[in-house]
């Protein structure tokens, strides 16, 4: 049973295969073709946090593929009414795939442990694999083959950053992160990355200008992720020198694109003039969530492609 809880689970060849299917499906959709690769398949969606992109792009993508989705609200009592084993085994008998967005990563691990259908992580506190896959796909659309290139990330070493670092490692991309020392990657994550993706190249610095040098993509995310609201005042203070603004973009190559997983807090981690500039790819990046997740669903569910 294949799951997608983190990108550690995908090989480089798996990622390239998902990208190839996604590219094909995206090109076909542009010609008005919606190939029903997953007719009659049903996707369950459990979301314990807010979402626009992940929820809608998964549901829409599944509809394009000829399948359907069930958005499961609080009434199913995920994590509350019964054991994870009972919940997961029962749900697996009804549906073909489960997408889950929650806080503690252990909750998706529990779902997957007992599921007899694939479980896809739609964001936890420590990983956002569908986002990172999309981001590298987007970067490759603009810059071609990525091996040997650099992605700069200025901001919190959060769920998005961790998944990006893993994806970059698998694709031979250097990941340069600039953050205050206390918000850089923790030792446990770095040790896991080194162990599972030994070829990965991560550089950590407190100087944004160093990270963006020579990069093909300049990425940021919010300073305060969902669930960290109590740390808002401190985080805003610590991260204020890490804003992506026109002055920082000038330190990067003119061909670099600006990326953000969205939603953005404009005026905090990024200024309007950057996110709205011709260098910004955030809108097509968000659009690609749907194309890449269609590729992922087709691949995970073994569609004939
Ligand atoms: N980037 C992302 O996952 O967006 P949502 O929170 O809207 O799903
Ligand atoms: N790091 C952010 C990403 C939102 C898509 C969060 O976890 O809130």
JSON list of N, CA and C and ligand atoms in Angstrom, two decimals, residues 47 50-57 101 122-123 128 131 160 219 226 260-263 289, ligand 1:
[
{"chain": "A", "resi": 47, "resn": "UNK", "atom": "N", "xyz": [-10.57, 17.27, 6.96]},
{"chain": "A", "resi": 47, "resn": "UNK", "atom": "CA", "xyz": [-9.83, 18.53, 7.12]},
{"chain": "A", "resi": 47, "resn": "UNK", "atom": "C", "xyz": [-10.12, 19.12, 8.50]},
{"chain": "A", "resi": 50, "resn": "UNK", "atom": "N", "xyz": [-8.36, 24.98, 8.20]},
{"chain": "A", "resi": 50, "resn": "UNK", "atom": "CA", "xyz": [-8.92, 25.67, 7.04]},
{"chain": "A", "resi": 50, "resn": "UNK", "atom": "C", "xyz": [-8.13, 25.35, 5.77]},
{"chain": "A", "resi": 51, "resn": "UNK", "atom": "N", "xyz": [-8.78, 25.46, 4.63]},
{"chain": "A", "resi": 51, "resn": "UNK", "atom": "CA", "xyz": [-8.10, 25.23, 3.35]},
{"chain": "A", "resi": 51, "resn": "UNK", "atom": "C", "xyz": [-8.93, 25.79, 2.21]},
{"chain": "A", "resi": 52, "resn": "UNK", "atom": "N", "xyz": [-8.27, 26.44, 1.27]},
{"chain": "A", "resi": 52, "resn": "UNK", "atom": "CA", "xyz": [-8.89, 26.79, -0.01]},
{"chain": "A", "resi": 52, "resn": "UNK", "atom": "C", "xyz": [-8.28, 25.89, -1.09]},
{"chain": "A", "resi": 53, "resn": "UNK", "atom": "N", "xyz": [-6.98, 26.07, -1.30]},
{"chain": "A", "resi": 53, "resn": "UNK", "atom": "CA", "xyz": [-6.29, 25.38, -2.39]},
{"chain": "A", "resi": 53, "resn": "UNK", "atom": "C", "xyz": [-6.36, 23.86, -2.29]},
{"chain": "A", "resi": 54, "resn": "UNK", "atom": "N", "xyz": [-5.94, 23.32, -1.15]},
{"chain": "A", "resi": 54, "resn": "UNK", "atom": "CA", "xyz": [-5.84, 21.86, -1.05]},
{"chain": "A", "resi": 54, "resn": "UNK", "atom": "C", "xyz": [-7.19, 21.20, -1.22]},
{"chain": "A", "resi": 55, "resn": "UNK", "atom": "N", "xyz": [-8.16, 21.72, -0.52]},
{"chain": "A", "resi": 55, "resn": "UNK", "atom": "CA", "xyz": [-9.50, 21.13, -0.59]},
{"chain": "A", "resi": 55, "resn": "UNK", "atom": "C", "xyz": [-10.08, 21.21, -2.01]},
{"chain": "A", "resi": 56, "resn": "UNK", "atom": "N", "xyz": [-10.09, 22.42, -2.56]},
{"chain": "A", "resi": 56, "resn": "UNK", "atom": "CA", "xyz": [-10.79, 22.61, -3.84]},
{"chain": "A", "resi": 56, "resn": "UNK", "atom": "C", "xyz": [-10.02, 21.94, -4.98]},
{"chain": "A", "resi": 57, "resn": "UNK", "atom": "N", "xyz": [-8.69, 22.03, -4.94]},
{"chain": "A", "resi": 57, "resn": "UNK", "atom": "CA", "xyz": [-7.93, 21.42, -6.05]},
{"chain": "A", "resi": 57, "resn": "UNK", "atom": "C", "xyz": [-8.03, 19.90, -6.03]},
{"chain": "A", "resi": 101, "resn": "UNK", "atom": "N", "xyz": [-5.97, 16.55, 6.38]},
{"chain": "A", "resi": 101, "resn": "UNK", "atom": "CA", "xyz": [-5.24, 17.73, 6.87]},
{"chain": "A", "resi": 101, "resn": "UNK", "atom": "C", "xyz": [-5.50, 17.82, 8.37]},
{"chain": "A", "resi": 122, "resn": "UNK", "atom": "N", "xyz": [-2.60, 16.05, 3.54]},
{"chain": "A", "resi": 122, "resn": "UNK", "atom": "CA", "xyz": [-2.98, 17.35, 2.97]},
{"chain": "A", "resi": 122, "resn": "UNK", "atom": "C", "xyz": [-2.46, 18.52, 3.80]},
{"chain": "A", "resi": 123, "resn": "UNK", "atom": "N", "xyz": [-1.51, 18.29, 4.66]},
{"chain": "A", "resi": 123, "resn": "UNK", "atom": "CA", "xyz": [-0.80, 19.22, 5.54]},
{"chain": "A", "resi": 123, "resn": "UNK", "atom": "C", "xyz": [-0.92, 18.77, 6.99]},
{"chain": "A", "resi": 128, "resn": "UNK", "atom": "N", "xyz": [4.05, 19.10, 4.26]},
{"chain": "A", "resi": 128, "resn": "UNK", "atom": "CA", "xyz": [3.02, 19.48, 3.28]},
{"chain": "A", "resi": 128, "resn": "UNK", "atom": "C", "xyz": [3.50, 18.97, 1.92]},
{"chain": "A", "resi": 131, "resn": "UNK", "atom": "N", "xyz": [2.13, 20.22, -1.56]},
{"chain": "A", "resi": 131, "resn": "UNK", "atom": "CA", "xyz": [2.58, 21.57, -1.85]},
{"chain": "A", "resi": 131, "resn": "UNK", "atom": "C", "xyz": [3.99, 21.56, -2.46]},
{"chain": "A", "resi": 160, "resn": "UNK", "atom": "N", "xyz": [6.06, 23.42, 5.27]},
{"chain": "A", "resi": 160, "resn": "UNK", "atom": "CA", "xyz": [6.30, 23.63, 3.84]},
{"chain": "A", "resi": 160, "resn": "UNK", "atom": "C", "xyz": [7.81, 23.55, 3.55]},
{"chain": "A", "resi": 219, "resn": "UNK", "atom": "N", "xyz": [11.48, 31.67, -2.32]},
{"chain": "A", "resi": 219, "resn": "UNK", "atom": "CA", "xyz": [10.24, 31.16, -1.72]},
{"chain": "A", "resi": 219, "resn": "UNK", "atom": "C", "xyz": [10.07, 31.71, -0.32]},
{"chain": "A", "resi": 226, "resn": "UNK", "atom": "N", "xyz": [-0.77, 27.96, 10.89]},
{"chain": "A", "resi": 226, "resn": "UNK", "atom": "CA", "xyz": [-2.01, 27.61, 11.60]},
{"chain": "A", "resi": 226, "resn": "UNK", "atom": "C", "xyz": [-1.65, 26.81, 12.85]},
{"chain": "A", "resi": 260, "resn": "UNK", "atom": "N", "xyz": [5.24, 31.25, -3.37]},
{"chain": "A", "resi": 260, "resn": "UNK", "atom": "CA", "xyz": [4.64, 31.27, -2.01]},
{"chain": "A", "resi": 260, "resn": "UNK", "atom": "C", "xyz": [3.50, 30.26, -2.06]},
{"chain": "A", "resi": 261, "resn": "UNK", "atom": "N", "xyz": [3.39, 29.44, -1.03]},
{"chain": "A", "resi": 261, "resn": "UNK", "atom": "CA", "xyz": [2.34, 28.42, -1.05]},
{"chain": "A", "resi": 261, "resn": "UNK", "atom": "C", "xyz": [0.95, 29.03, -0.95]},
{"chain": "A", "resi": 262, "resn": "UNK", "atom": "N", "xyz": [0.86, 30.24, -0.42]},
{"chain": "A", "resi": 262, "resn": "UNK", "atom": "CA", "xyz": [-0.40, 30.93, -0.14]},
{"chain": "A", "resi": 262, "resn": "UNK", "atom": "C", "xyz": [-1.22, 30.15, 0.90]},
{"chain": "A", "resi": 263, "resn": "UNK", "atom": "N", "xyz": [-2.04, 30.75, 1.72]},
{"chain": "A", "resi": 263, "resn": "UNK", "atom": "CA", "xyz": [-2.32, 32.18, 1.72]},
{"chain": "A", "resi": 263, "resn": "UNK", "atom": "C", "xyz": [-1.14, 33.00, 2.26]},
{"chain": "A", "resi": 289, "resn": "UNK", "atom": "N", "xyz": [-1.45, 23.10, -8.19]},
{"chain": "A", "resi": 289, "resn": "UNK", "atom": "CA", "xyz": [-1.84, 22.13, -7.14]},
{"chain": "A", "resi": 289, "resn": "UNK", "atom": "C", "xyz": [-2.79, 21.10, -7.74]},
{"chain": "B", "resi": 1, "resn": "LIG", "atom": "N1", "xyz": [-1.19, 26.23, 0.12]},
{"chain": "B", "resi": 1, "resn": "LIG", "atom": "C1", "xyz": [-2.23, 25.60, 0.71]},
{"chain": "B", "resi": 1, "resn": "LIG", "atom": "O1", "xyz": [-2.15, 24.43, 1.14]},
{"chain": "B", "resi": 1, "resn": "LIG", "atom": "O2", "xyz": [-3.37, 26.34, 0.75]},
{"chain": "B", "resi": 1, "resn": "LIG", "atom": "P1", "xyz": [-4.68, 26.00, 1.58]},
{"chain": "B", "resi": 1, "resn": "LIG", "atom": "O3", "xyz": [-4.33, 26.11, 3.02]},
{"chain": "B", "resi": 1, "resn": "LIG", "atom": "O4", "xyz": [-5.68, 27.02, 1.13]},
{"chain": "B", "resi": 1, "resn": "LIG", "atom": "O5", "xyz": [-5.11, 24.59, 1.23]}
]
